[in-house]
Every structure is written in structure tokens, then in C-alpha cells.
Coordinates of N, CA and C in Angstrom, one line a residue:
F8 N -28.8 10.8 24.0 CA -29.0 12.0 24.2 C -28.4 12.4 25.2
I9 N -28.3 11.6 26.2 CA -27.6 12.0 27.7 C -26.0 12.2 27.2
K10 N -25.3 11.4 26.5 CA -23.9 11.6 25.9 C -23.9 13.0 25.4
V11 N -24.6 13.1 24.7 CA -24.8 14.5 23.8 C -24.7 15.8 24.7
E12 N -25.7 15.6 25.4 CA -25.8 16.8 26.6 C -24.8 16.8 27.4
K13 N -24.3 15.7 27.8 CA -23.0 15.7 28.6 C -21.8 16.5 27.9
G14 N -22.0 16.1 26.6 CA -20.8 17.0 25.6 C -20.8 18.3 25.7
F15 N -22.1 18.8 25.5 CA -22.4 20.2 25.4 C -22.0 20.8 26.8
H16 N -22.3 20.1 28.1 CA -22.1 20.7 29.3 C -20.7 20.9 29.6
N17 N -20.0 19.7 29.1 CA -18.6 20.0 29.2 C -18.0 21.1 28.5
D18 N -18.5 21.2 27.2 CA -17.9 22.6 26.4 C -18.2 23.7 27.0
M19 N -19.6 23.9 27.7 CA -19.8 25.3 28.4 C -18.8 25.4 29.6
L20 N -18.6 24.1 30.4 CA -17.6 24.2 31.4 C -16.2 24.8 30.9
E21 N -15.8 24.4 29.7 CA -14.5 24.9 29.0 C -14.5 26.3 28.6
E22 N -15.5 26.8 28.2 CA -15.8 28.1 27.7 C -15.8 29.0 29.0
Q23 N -16.5 28.8 30.0 CA -16.6 29.2 31.3 C -15.2 29.4 32.1
D24 N -14.1 28.3 31.7 CA -12.7 28.5 32.3 C -12.2 29.6 31.5
E25 N -12.3 29.8 30.1 CA -11.8 30.6 29.4 C -12.3 31.9 29.6
F26 N -13.7 32.1 30.1 CA -14.2 33.4 30.5 C -13.5 34.0 31.7
R27 N -13.2 33.0 32.7 CA -12.7 33.4 33.8 C -11.3 34.0 33.6
E28 N -10.5 33.5 32.5 CA -9.1 33.9 32.4 C -9.1 35.3 31.8
R29 N -10.4 35.3 30.7 CA -10.4 36.7 29.9 C -11.1 38.0 31.1
L30 N -11.6 37.4 32.1 CA -12.1 38.3 33.0 C -10.7 38.8 33.9
S31 N -9.9 37.9 34.2 CA -8.9 38.3 34.9 C -8.1 39.2 34.3
D32 N -7.9 38.8 33.0 CA -7.1 39.8 32.0 C -7.7 41.2 32.0
L33 N -8.8 41.3 32.1 CA -9.6 42.4 31.9 C -9.5 43.3 33.2
R34 N -9.6 42.7 34.2 CA -9.3 43.3 35.7 C -8.0 43.7 35.6
D35 N -6.9 43.3 35.2 CA -5.5 43.7 35.1 C -5.5 44.9 34.2
T36 N -6.2 44.9 33.1 CA -6.2 46.2 32.4 C -6.8 47.3 32.9
I37 N -7.9 47.1 33.6 CA -8.7 48.1 34.3 C -7.7 48.8 35.3
V38 N -7.2 48.0 36.1 CA -6.2 48.3 37.1 C -5.1 49.2 36.6
G39 N -4.7 48.7 35.3 CA -3.3 49.4 34.7 C -3.7 50.8 34.2
F40 N -5.0 51.2 34.1 CA -5.5 52.6 33.7 C -4.8 53.5 34.8
T41 N -4.8 53.1 36.1 CA -4.2 54.1 36.9 C -2.8 54.8 36.5
A42 N -2.2 53.9 35.7 CA -0.7 54.4 35.1 C -1.0 55.4 33.9
Y43 N -2.2 55.7 33.4 CA -2.4 56.7 32.4 C -2.5 58.1 33.2
S44 N -1.6 58.8 33.0 CA -1.8 60.2 33.7 C -1.0 61.2 32.8
D45 N -0.7 61.0 31.5 CA -0.2 61.8 30.8 C -1.4 62.3 29.5
L46 N -1.9 63.6 29.7 CA -2.9 63.9 29.0 C -2.7 64.0 27.5
S47 N -1.3 64.2 27.2 CA -0.9 64.5 25.6 C -1.3 63.2 25.0
L48 N -1.4 62.2 25.7 CA -1.5 60.8 25.1 C -3.0 60.5 25.0
Y49 N -3.9 61.4 25.2 CA -5.4 61.1 25.2 C -5.7 60.4 24.0
D50 N -5.3 60.6 22.9 CA -5.8 59.8 21.4 C -5.4 58.1 21.7
E51 N -4.3 58.0 22.0 CA -3.9 56.6 22.1 C -4.5 55.9 23.4
I52 N -4.7 56.7 24.5 CA -5.5 56.1 25.5 C -6.9 55.8 25.4
Y53 N -7.6 56.6 24.4 CA -9.1 56.4 24.1 C -9.2 55.3 23.2
E54 N -8.3 55.0 22.5 CA -8.2 53.7 21.7 C -8.3 52.4 22.6
N55 N -7.5 52.6 23.5 CA -7.6 51.6 24.6 C -9.0 51.6 25.4
V56 N -9.5 52.6 25.6 CA -10.8 52.8 26.3 C -11.9 52.1 25.3
I57 N -11.9 52.4 24.2 CA -12.6 51.7 23.2 C -12.8 50.0 23.4
S58 N -11.5 49.7 23.6 CA -11.1 48.2 23.6 C -12.0 47.8 24.7
V59 N -11.5 48.2 26.0 CA -12.1 47.9 27.2 C -13.8 47.9 27.1
N60 N -14.3 49.0 26.6 CA -15.6 48.8 26.5 C -16.2 47.7 25.9
E61 N -15.5 47.4 24.6 CA -16.0 46.3 23.9 C -15.9 45.1 24.5
K62 N -14.7 45.0 25.3 CA -14.6 43.6 26.3 C -15.7 43.5 27.3
I63 N -15.8 44.6 28.0 CA -17.1 44.7 29.0 C -18.5 44.2 28.3
A64 N -18.7 44.9 27.3 CA -20.0 44.6 26.5 C -20.0 43.2 26.2
N65 N -18.9 42.5 25.6 CA -18.8 41.1 25.5 C -18.9 40.3 26.6
A66 N -18.4 40.7 28.0 CA -18.3 39.9 29.1 C -19.9 39.8 29.6
N67 N -20.8 40.9 29.5 CA -22.1 40.9 29.9 C -22.9 40.1 29.1
E68 N -22.5 40.0 27.7 CA -23.1 38.9 26.9 C -22.9 37.7 27.3
D69 N -21.8 37.5 27.6 CA -21.3 36.0 27.9 C -22.1 35.7 29.3
V70 N -22.0 36.5 30.3 CA -22.7 36.2 31.2 C -24.2 35.6 31.2
K71 N -24.9 36.4 30.3 CA -26.3 36.2 29.9 C -26.4 34.6 29.2
K72 N -25.3 34.5 28.4 CA -25.2 33.1 27.7 C -25.0 31.9 28.7
F73 N -24.1 32.2 29.7 CA -23.8 31.0 30.7 C -24.8 30.9 31.7
T74 N -25.6 32.0 32.0 CA -26.8 32.0 33.0 C -27.9 31.1 32.4
S75 N -28.0 31.5 31.0 CA -29.1 30.8 30.4 C -28.9 29.3 30.1
R76 N -27.7 28.9 29.7 CA -27.1 27.7 29.6 C -27.2 26.8 30.8
E77 N -26.8 27.4 32.1 CA -26.8 26.8 33.3 C -28.2 26.4 33.6
A78 N -29.3 27.7 33.3 CA -30.5 27.2 33.8 C -31.0 25.9 32.8
L79 N -30.7 25.8 31.6 CA -31.1 24.8 30.5 C -30.5 23.4 31.0
F80 N -29.3 23.4 31.6 CA -28.6 22.0 32.1 C -29.1 21.9 33.4
A81 N -30.0 22.7 34.0 CA -30.5 22.6 35.5 C -29.4 22.4 36.4
V82 N -28.5 23.2 36.3 CA -27.2 23.5 37.3 C -27.7 23.7 38.5
T83 N -27.6 23.1 39.6 CA -27.8 23.2 41.1 C -27.6 24.6 41.5
E84 N -26.2 24.7 41.4 CA -25.8 26.1 42.1 C -25.3 27.0 40.9
Q85 N -26.0 28.0 40.3 CA -25.6 28.6 39.3 C -24.4 29.6 39.6
T86 N -23.6 29.9 38.6 CA -22.4 30.7 38.9 C -22.8 32.3 39.3
D87 N -22.3 32.6 40.0 CA -22.3 34.1 40.7 C -21.4 35.2 39.9
Y88 N -22.0 35.7 38.8 CA -21.3 36.6 37.8 C -21.4 38.1 38.4
S89 N -21.9 38.4 39.6 CA -22.0 39.7 39.8 C -20.6 40.5 39.9
H90 N -19.5 39.9 40.0 CA -18.1 40.4 40.1 C -18.1 41.2 38.5
V91 N -18.7 40.8 37.4 CA -18.7 41.4 36.2 C -19.3 42.7 36.3
Q92 N -20.3 42.7 37.1 CA -20.9 44.2 37.3 C -19.9 45.2 38.2
G93 N -19.3 44.3 39.1 CA -18.4 45.0 39.8 C -17.0 45.8 39.1
L94 N -16.5 44.9 38.0 CA -15.5 45.3 37.1 C -16.0 46.7 36.2
A95 N -17.3 46.6 35.9 CA -17.8 47.6 35.1 C -18.0 48.9 35.9
K96 N -18.3 48.6 37.4 CA -18.1 49.8 38.2 C -17.0 50.6 38.3
Q97 N -16.0 49.6 38.5 CA -14.6 49.9 38.7 C -14.1 50.8 37.4
W98 N -14.7 50.3 36.4 CA -14.0 50.9 35.0 C -14.7 52.3 34.8
E99 N -16.0 52.6 35.3 CA -16.7 53.7 34.8 C -15.9 54.9 35.0
P100 N -15.2 55.3 36.0 CA -14.7 56.6 36.2 C -13.6 57.0 35.1
F101 N -12.8 55.8 34.9 CA -11.8 55.8 33.8 C -12.5 56.2 32.3
N102 N -13.4 55.5 31.9 CA -14.1 55.4 31.0 C -14.7 57.0 30.6
I103 N -15.3 57.5 31.8 CA -15.8 59.0 31.9 C -14.8 59.7 31.4
L104 N -13.7 59.7 32.4 CA -12.5 60.7 32.1 C -12.1 60.4 30.7
W105 N -11.6 59.6 30.1 CA -10.9 59.5 29.1 C -12.0 59.7 27.7
T106 N -13.1 59.7 28.0 CA -14.2 59.9 26.7 C -14.4 61.4 26.8
V107 N -14.4 61.9 28.1 CA -14.9 63.6 27.9 C -13.5 64.1 27.4
S108 N -12.4 63.8 28.1 CA -11.1 64.2 27.9 C -11.0 64.4 26.1
K109 N -11.1 63.2 25.4 CA -11.3 63.1 24.2 C -12.1 64.0 23.5
Q110 N -13.3 64.2 23.8 CA -14.4 65.2 23.3 C -13.8 66.5 23.5
W111 N -13.2 66.8 24.6 CA -12.9 68.3 24.9 C -11.7 68.6 24.1
M112 N -10.4 67.6 24.2 CA -9.3 68.1 23.6 C -9.6 68.2 22.0
D113 N -10.6 67.3 21.5 CA -10.7 67.3 20.2 C -11.5 68.5 19.5
N114 N -12.2 69.1 20.4 CA -13.1 70.3 20.1 C -12.8 71.6 20.4
K115 N -12.0 71.9 21.6 CA -11.8 73.1 22.3 C -11.2 74.1 21.2
E116 N -10.2 73.7 20.4 CA -9.5 74.8 19.6 C -10.6 75.0 18.5
K117 N -11.1 74.1 17.7 CA -12.1 74.1 16.9 C -13.3 75.3 17.2
W118 N -13.7 74.9 18.5 CA -14.8 75.8 18.9 C -14.4 77.5 19.0
L119 N -13.3 77.4 19.6 CA -12.8 78.8 20.0 C -12.2 79.4 18.3
N120 N -11.7 78.9 17.6 CA -10.7 79.4 16.6 C -11.3 79.2 14.9
D121 N -12.2 78.1 15.0 CA -12.8 77.9 13.6 C -13.9 78.9 13.4
S122 N -14.4 79.0 12.2 CA -15.5 80.1 11.8 C -16.8 79.8 12.9
F123 N -17.2 81.1 13.3 CA -18.4 80.7 14.2 C -19.5 80.2 13.7
E124 N -19.6 80.5 12.3 CA -20.6 80.0 11.2 C -20.7 78.5 11.3
K125 N -19.6 77.7 11.4 CA -19.6 76.5 11.4 C -19.6 75.7 12.7
L126 N -19.7 76.4 13.5 CA -19.8 75.9 15.2 C -21.1 75.2 15.4
D127 N -20.8 74.0 15.8 CA -22.2 73.1 16.3 C -22.6 73.5 17.5
A128 N -23.5 74.2 17.8 CA -24.0 74.8 18.9 C -24.5 73.5 19.6
K129 N -25.4 72.8 19.3 CA -25.9 71.5 19.9 C -25.0 70.6 20.4
E130 N -24.1 70.4 19.5 CA -22.8 69.3 20.1 C -22.1 70.1 21.1
C131 N -21.7 71.2 20.8 CA -20.8 71.9 22.1 C -21.7 71.9 23.2
E132 N -22.9 72.3 23.3 CA -23.9 72.2 24.5 C -23.9 70.7 25.2
T133 N -24.1 69.8 24.3 CA -24.1 68.4 24.8 C -23.1 68.0 25.5
I134 N -21.6 68.3 24.7 CA -20.6 67.8 25.3 C -20.3 68.7 26.6
I135 N -20.4 69.7 26.7 CA -20.2 70.6 27.9 C -21.1 70.1 29.1
T136 N -22.4 70.2 28.7 CA -23.3 69.8 30.0 C -22.8 68.5 30.4
N137 N -23.0 67.4 29.5 CA -22.9 66.1 29.9 C -21.4 65.8 30.6
G138 N -20.6 66.5 29.8 CA -19.1 66.2 30.5 C -18.9 66.8 31.9
T139 N -19.5 67.9 32.3 CA -19.3 68.5 33.7 C -20.0 67.7 34.5
R140 N -21.3 67.3 34.1 CA -22.1 66.2 35.0 C -21.5 64.8 35.3
T141 N -20.9 64.4 34.2 CA -20.4 62.9 34.4 C -18.9 63.0 35.2
L142 N -18.2 64.2 34.9 CA -17.0 64.0 35.3 C -17.2 64.4 37.0
F143 N -18.0 65.1 37.3 CA -18.3 65.2 38.6 C -18.1 63.9 39.4
K144 N -19.1 63.1 38.8 CA -19.3 61.7 39.1 C -17.7 60.9 39.3
A145 N -17.1 61.1 38.2 CA -15.8 60.5 38.0 C -14.7 61.0 39.1
V146 N -14.7 62.3 39.3 CA -13.9 63.1 40.2 C -14.2 62.2 41.6
K147 N -15.5 62.3 41.8 CA -15.9 61.9 43.0 C -15.4 60.3 43.5
E148 N -15.5 59.5 42.5 CA -14.9 57.9 42.6 C -13.6 57.8 42.7
L149 N -13.0 58.5 41.9 CA -11.4 58.4 41.9 C -10.7 59.2 43.3
G150 N -11.6 60.1 43.7 CA -11.1 60.9 45.0 C -11.0 59.7 46.0
T151 N -11.7 58.6 45.9 CA -11.8 57.7 47.3 C -10.5 57.0 47.1
A152 N -9.6 57.0 46.1 CA -8.4 55.9 46.2 C -7.2 56.9 46.8
E153 N -6.3 56.4 47.5 CA -5.5 56.8 48.0 C -4.2 56.8 47.6
D154 N -4.0 55.7 46.6 CA -2.7 55.5 45.9 C -2.1 56.6 45.1
E155 N -1.0 56.6 44.9 CA -0.4 57.9 44.0 C -0.7 57.9 42.9
E156 N -0.6 56.7 41.9 CA -1.0 56.5 40.7 C -2.3 57.2 40.4
T157 N -3.2 56.7 41.0 CA -4.9 57.2 41.1 C -5.0 58.5 41.3
Q158 N -4.0 59.3 42.3 CA -4.2 60.6 42.5 C -3.7 61.5 41.3
K159 N -2.8 60.9 40.6 CA -2.4 61.7 39.3 C -3.4 61.6 38.4
V160 N -4.2 60.7 38.0 CA -5.3 60.6 37.3 C -6.3 61.3 37.6
L161 N -6.6 61.5 39.0 CA -7.5 62.5 39.6 C -7.1 63.9 39.1
G162 N -5.8 64.0 39.3 CA -5.4 65.5 38.7 C -5.9 65.9 37.4
I163 N -5.7 64.8 36.6 CA -6.3 65.0 35.0 C -7.6 65.2 35.1
A164 N -8.5 64.4 35.7 CA -10.1 64.7 35.8 C -10.3 66.2 36.4
N165 N -9.6 66.5 37.2 CA -9.9 67.9 37.9 C -9.6 69.0 36.9
Q166 N -8.6 68.7 36.1 CA -8.2 69.7 35.3 C -9.1 70.1 34.0
I167 N -9.5 68.6 33.6 CA -10.5 68.5 32.5 C -11.8 69.2 33.0
K168 N -12.4 68.8 34.3 CA -13.5 69.4 34.8 C -13.5 71.0 34.9
D169 N -12.4 71.4 35.4 CA -12.1 73.0 35.5 C -12.4 73.5 34.0
D170 N -11.6 72.8 33.0 CA -11.6 73.5 31.7 C -13.0 73.6 31.3
L171 N -14.0 72.6 31.4 CA -15.3 72.6 31.2 C -16.1 73.6 31.9
E172 N -15.7 73.6 33.3 CA -16.4 74.6 33.9 C -16.2 76.1 33.6
N173 N -14.8 76.3 33.1 CA -14.6 77.7 32.6 C -15.2 78.1 31.3
F174 N -15.5 76.8 30.4 CA -16.0 77.3 29.2 C -17.5 77.3 29.2
K175 N -18.3 76.7 30.3 CA -19.6 76.4 30.4 C -20.4 77.8 30.2
P176 N -19.8 78.8 30.9 CA -20.4 80.1 30.9 C -20.7 80.5 29.3
Y177 N -19.9 80.1 28.3 CA -19.8 80.7 26.9 C -21.0 79.6 26.2
V178 N -21.6 78.9 26.8 CA -22.5 77.9 26.0 C -23.7 78.6 25.7
P179 N -24.6 79.4 26.6 CA -25.5 80.0 26.3 C -25.3 81.1 25.2
L180 N -24.2 81.7 25.1 CA -23.9 82.6 24.0 C -23.7 82.0 22.7
V181 N -23.1 80.8 22.6 CA -23.0 79.9 21.6 C -24.5 79.5 21.0
V182 N -25.3 79.0 22.0 CA -26.5 78.5 21.5 C -27.3 79.7 21.0
G183 N -27.4 80.8 21.7 CA -28.0 81.7 21.2 C -27.8 82.5 20.0
L184 N -26.5 82.6 19.8 CA -26.0 83.4 18.2 C -25.9 82.6 17.4
R185 N -25.8 81.1 17.6 CA -26.0 80.1 16.3 C -27.2 79.7 16.1
N186 N -28.3 80.4 16.7 CA -29.7 80.1 16.4 C -30.0 80.4 14.8
P187 N -30.6 79.3 14.2 CA -30.8 79.6 12.6 C -31.8 80.8 12.4
G188 N -32.4 81.3 13.6 CA -33.2 82.5 13.1 C -32.5 83.8 13.2
M189 N -31.3 84.0 13.3 CA -30.7 85.2 13.4 C -30.5 85.7 12.0
R190 N -30.9 86.8 12.1 CA -31.0 87.7 10.8 C -30.3 89.2 11.0
D191 N -30.3 89.8 10.0 CA -29.5 91.0 10.0 C -29.9 92.0 11.3
R192 N -31.4 92.1 11.4 CA -32.0 92.9 12.6 C -31.4 92.5 13.8
H193 N -31.1 91.0 14.0 CA -30.8 90.5 15.4 C -29.3 90.7 15.6
W194 N -28.5 90.7 14.5 CA -27.0 91.2 14.5 C -27.1 92.6 14.7
E195 N -27.9 93.6 14.3 CA -28.0 94.9 14.6 C -28.1 95.2 16.0
Q196 N -29.3 94.3 16.6 CA -29.5 94.3 18.2 C -27.9 93.9 18.9
V197 N -27.4 93.0 18.5 CA -26.0 92.5 19.2 C -25.0 93.5 18.9
S198 N -25.1 94.1 17.8 CA -24.1 95.3 17.5 C -24.1 96.5 18.6
N199 N -25.8 96.9 18.8 CA -25.9 98.0 19.5 C -25.5 97.6 21.0
L200 N -25.7 96.2 21.3 CA -25.5 96.1 22.7 C -23.9 95.9 23.1
V201 N -23.1 95.7 22.2 CA -21.8 95.8 22.5 C -20.9 96.7 22.0
G202 N -21.7 97.7 21.5 CA -21.1 98.9 20.9 C -20.1 98.9 19.6
Q203 N -20.2 97.9 19.0 CA -19.3 97.7 17.9 C -20.1 96.9 16.9
T204 N -19.7 97.1 15.4 CA -20.5 96.1 14.4 C -20.2 94.6 14.4
I205 N -21.0 93.8 14.6 CA -21.1 92.4 14.8 C -21.9 91.6 13.6
H206 N -21.4 90.8 12.8 CA -22.1 90.3 11.9 C -21.3 89.0 11.3
P207 N -21.2 87.9 11.9 CA -20.3 86.9 11.8 C -20.6 86.1 10.2
T208 N -21.9 86.1 10.1 CA -22.1 85.8 8.6 C -21.6 86.5 7.2
K209 N -21.1 87.7 7.4 CA -20.6 88.6 6.6 C -19.2 88.4 6.7
A210 N -18.6 87.6 7.6 CA -17.2 87.4 7.7 C -17.0 86.1 8.1
A211 N -17.6 85.3 7.6 CA -17.7 83.7 7.8 C -16.4 83.0 8.2
D212 N -15.4 83.5 7.2 CA -14.2 82.9 7.2 C -13.3 83.2 8.3
T213 N -13.5 84.3 8.9 CA -12.5 85.0 10.0 C -13.1 85.5 11.3
F214 N -14.5 85.2 11.4 CA -15.2 85.7 12.7 C -15.2 84.3 13.6
T215 N -14.8 84.3 14.9 CA -14.7 83.3 15.7 C -15.3 83.5 17.1
L216 N -15.5 82.3 17.7 CA -15.9 82.6 19.1 C -14.8 83.4 19.9
Q217 N -13.7 83.0 19.8 CA -12.8 83.9 20.4 C -12.6 85.3 20.2
H218 N -13.3 85.7 19.0 CA -13.3 87.2 18.8 C -14.6 87.7 19.7
F219 N -15.4 87.0 19.9 CA -16.6 87.5 20.7 C -16.0 87.5 22.2
L220 N -15.3 86.4 22.5 CA -14.6 86.5 23.9 C -13.8 87.7 24.1
D221 N -12.9 88.0 23.0 CA -12.0 89.2 23.2 C -12.7 90.5 23.4
M222 N -14.0 90.6 22.8 CA -15.0 91.6 23.1 C -15.4 91.8 24.4
K223 N -15.1 90.8 25.2 CA -15.8 90.6 26.7 C -17.3 90.5 26.4
M224 N -17.8 89.9 25.4 CA -19.2 89.6 25.2 C -19.6 88.6 26.3
E225 N -18.9 88.1 26.9 CA -19.3 87.0 27.9 C -20.0 87.8 29.1
D226 N -19.7 88.9 29.3 CA -20.3 89.8 30.4 C -21.6 90.1 30.0
K227 N -22.1 90.0 28.6 CA -23.6 90.1 28.5 C -24.3 88.9 27.6
V228 N -23.9 87.9 28.4 CA -24.2 86.5 27.9 C -26.0 86.5 27.9
D229 N -26.6 86.9 28.8 CA -28.1 86.8 29.2 C -28.3 87.4 28.2
E230 N -28.1 88.7 27.8 CA -28.9 89.4 27.0 C -28.7 89.0 25.8
L231 N -27.4 88.6 25.3 CA -27.2 88.1 23.8 C -28.0 86.6 23.6
A232 N -27.9 86.0 24.6 CA -28.8 84.7 24.4 C -30.2 85.0 24.6
D233 N -30.8 86.0 25.0 CA -32.2 86.6 24.9 C -32.5 86.9 23.5
I234 N -31.3 87.7 22.8 CA -31.8 88.0 21.3 C -31.7 86.7 20.5
G235 N -30.7 85.7 20.9 CA -30.8 84.4 20.1 C -32.1 83.7 20.3
D236 N -32.7 83.6 21.5 CA -33.7 83.1 21.8 C -35.1 83.5 21.0
K237 N -35.2 84.9 21.1 CA -36.3 85.7 20.3 C -36.0 85.3 18.9
S238 N -34.8 85.3 18.3 CA -34.6 85.2 16.9 C -35.3 83.7 16.4
G239 N -35.0 82.6 17.4 CA -35.6 81.5 17.1 C -37.2 81.0 17.2
K240 N -37.7 82.3 18.2 CA -39.2 81.9 18.1 C -39.7 82.7 17.1
E241 N -39.1 83.8 16.5 CA -39.5 84.5 15.3 C -39.3 83.3 14.0
F242 N -38.3 82.8 14.1 CA -37.8 81.9 12.8 C -38.9 80.8 12.6
N243 N -39.3 80.3 14.1 CA -40.4 79.3 14.1 C -41.7 79.5 13.7
L244 N -42.1 80.9 13.8 CA -43.5 81.5 13.5 C -43.5 81.9 12.2
E245 N -42.2 82.2 11.4 CA -42.3 82.4 10.2 C -42.3 81.1 9.4
K246 N -41.8 79.8 9.9 CA -41.9 78.8 9.3 C -43.4 78.4 9.2
Q247 N -44.1 78.4 10.5 CA -45.4 78.0 10.6 C -46.3 78.7 9.6
L248 N -45.9 80.1 9.5 CA -46.8 81.0 8.4 C -46.7 80.5 7.1
Q249 N -45.3 80.1 6.7 CA -45.1 79.9 5.2 C -45.9 78.2 5.1
A250 N -46.1 77.4 6.0 CA -46.5 76.1 6.0 C -48.1 76.4 5.7
M251 N -48.5 77.4 6.6 CA -50.1 77.7 6.3 C -50.3 78.1 5.1
K252 N -49.5 79.0 4.5 CA -49.8 79.4 2.9 C -49.7 78.4 2.0
K253 N -49.1 77.2 2.3 CA -49.0 76.2 1.1 C -50.2 75.4 1.4

């Protein structure tokens, strides 16, 4: 039994050596992300982000495995793997930057120029709200580095953050007017408010968010959002009444 146990212990030591090598490679990969400063390559960069996230997740699982095995073998001084969490912390701003960049670059043109009737308001709200919040954290972290390469990455982070901040005022307009409760009477209220006929459902293939913005409707966001909110409350009340009739 002792011979078998020693064999398992030696196997674990070999696996730990291999794990240290993988961590060293992972550290080099993370440091290498400071060289990514071309936003036009966001798709390719995001593929690498996915790979690093998988490696970090696997590393965390390996840490649990080795910690458990060392306890099983009653190792006197267990290995300190706190540096794995340090790597994850070092990686976080790059992960945030390129994940949010991917979401924004993939969706911005679609949100502005595709049919307003197909715009997913919930997705739009989530991406913009979470993106501005997490990018604030990423910009803060990247801003602590003084090397030239990281400063270029910081420039991209600030650019995407500014883009999201500029788009953010339109979110209440999207959420309000994409409410499923919007009916003809509500679009009539919208039309009266802006001084021209507005009814995206009757021009589903051609009416876009950009049309709203071209009409300067963002100047009336609060009033428009209020119409959408009221339409949603009326819609929910109608559903409740229909359910009661059944």
C-alpha cells in the first residue's frame, strides 16, 4: 500500500510541475495582451480572450485538485497557489475590455440601423448598463500602468467607454418604445409629442433607431419613456383581466 501511495504522490508531483509550466505560459499570454491595441482586430482578440478564460478556469480547478490531494497525502507544507488568483486579477481588465468591445462592436450598427421592431431592448439595456459599469473598473485598473503599450490599450478602453456613455441616453427611449404594450393609441401620443407621424410597426422594415435620433427624439426621452412605461402597465393589466376571464 505504501508503495502504491508513493506512486500516486510522485504522479501528483509531476502533474504539479507541469501545472507550474502551464501557469508560466499563461502569465506570458496575459502580459502579451498589452500588445493588443488595434480595435479592428476585436474578433480575433476575443477568440484569444475565450481561450485565456478557459485556461484560468482550468487552473482554478487544478488548484482545488492539488490542494485536496496534498491534504490527502498529509503534506506538511501545502503549496501556496494564491498567485493563481493574482493572475486572474491581472487578467480581469483585459477580459472586461475585449468582452465589452466585442458586444458593442457586434451590436452598435444593428441597434442603430436594423428594423426598430427587431431591436432587443433588454439585451441593449444589459450590454450598455453592464458595459459602462465594468469598463469604469477596467479603465481604473489599466490606468495604474505607465508603460507605453498598456497606455495604448487604455486608449481603446476609454474609446469604448465613451461610445457606451454616448449611447446610454438612448437606452430609456429603446426600452420604453420597444415595450410590448405599445398600441396605436400610444404611437399617436408619440406622434403628437414629436410633431410628426411615428409608427414603427407600420414601417417595420424601414424604421430604425437612427430615424428616432435624426428626429432629435432623444431630447424628449423622459416623456417618451413615460409613454412606454404606461403602455407596459396597461398591457400587464389587460393580461391580468384576460386571465381572470378564463
